[in-house]
C-alpha atoms as one frame of an Amber mdcrd trajectory, in Angstrom:
protein
  49.156 127.151  82.516  49.960 123.682  83.553  48.525 120.637  81.490  49.093
 118.198  84.370  46.053 116.262  85.353  45.464 114.701  88.753  44.081 111.308
  88.486  40.708 110.793  90.219  41.012 109.118  93.416  40.092 105.187  93.475
  37.113 104.678  94.837  35.351 101.278  93.630  31.713 100.847  94.138  30.978
  98.405  97.185  31.371  94.850  96.607  33.137  95.393  93.076  36.911  95.298
  94.132  36.390  92.270  96.674  33.353  90.334  96.047  33.740  87.751  99.094
  34.819  88.628 102.705  37.709  86.453 104.267  35.096  84.638 106.342  33.655
  83.179 102.823  37.447  81.870 102.008  37.186  80.141 105.392  33.736  78.497
 104.740  35.031  77.160 101.371  38.289  75.796 102.603  35.966  73.892 105.216
  33.991  72.487 102.588  36.885  71.353 100.828  38.296  69.625 104.140  35.113
  67.602 104.212  33.410  65.794 106.891  34.282  67.028 110.488  35.370  70.276
 109.596  33.639  73.666 109.853  34.029  77.445 109.946  32.622  80.733 111.343
  32.729  84.136 110.438  34.161  87.106 112.507  32.755  90.516 112.916  32.015
  91.762 109.167  33.667  88.485 107.883  37.097  90.572 108.316  38.754  86.850
 109.011  37.280  83.471 109.498  37.832  80.514 111.718  38.208  76.816 110.358
  37.979  74.213 112.895  37.411  70.708 113.286  34.150  69.977 114.974  35.840
  67.978 117.881  37.808  71.185 118.628  41.106  69.527 117.939  42.307  72.294
 115.381  40.957  75.864 115.556  42.474  78.165 112.860  42.158  81.906 112.251
  42.277  82.729 108.349  43.305  86.425 108.098  45.289  89.196 106.274  48.483
  90.202 107.641  48.302  94.133 107.987  51.937  94.680 108.960  53.049  93.425
 105.647  52.063  93.252 102.281  48.674  91.927 102.902  49.852  88.189 103.077
  47.006  85.514 103.632  47.700  83.907 107.004  46.499  81.100 109.156  47.250
  81.264 112.925  46.695  78.294 114.759  44.531  79.250 117.805  45.708  76.742
 120.373  49.610  77.179 119.938  49.768  80.856 118.456  51.941  79.853 115.658
  51.363  81.562 112.237  51.659  80.454 108.864  51.860  82.162 105.444  49.462
  80.623 103.065  50.794  80.078  99.652  49.087  81.920  96.961  51.600  82.037
  93.983  49.675  79.233  91.652  46.230  80.642  92.535  44.574  83.657  89.923
  45.745  87.133  90.383  43.234  89.116  92.719  40.490  88.234  94.729  38.130
  85.539  93.538  34.998  87.058  91.792  32.821  83.974  90.966  31.972  81.016
  92.825  34.372  78.881  90.981  37.409  81.025  91.801  35.966  81.074  95.725
  36.013  77.368  95.562  39.464  77.368  94.042  40.987  79.532  96.971  38.856
  77.196  99.499  40.872  74.321  97.869  44.198  75.810  98.072  43.582  77.013
 101.763  42.545  73.674 102.648  45.442  71.736 100.956  47.921  74.027 103.094
  45.885  73.189 106.216  46.290  69.568 105.566  50.007  70.004 104.899  50.542
  71.498 108.357  49.449  68.132 109.747  47.596  69.421 112.692
């Protein structure tokens, strides 16, 4: 008789693993960027748009499904893609409004660094 146990499959309750959809990250970034910036949600919040109200800049914030789940920004005018640095952010997805604001601030700083 084997004493090996099979672990139960990981099955978190809805909303406990990822409290905020990616569109919330985009909205937090637009708030951090300030006046002249806005954001929109995609279907089910799976990605978000960050854009200037004069349509000069339009960016899609998403997670790269082909790699290890990197946070990415795509310039919707040129198609250029950029890896958003997240090394200095807390481990794991944000779980509180303050943590979401921290992620939004980081995305906003990166957007500004692109000089678009």
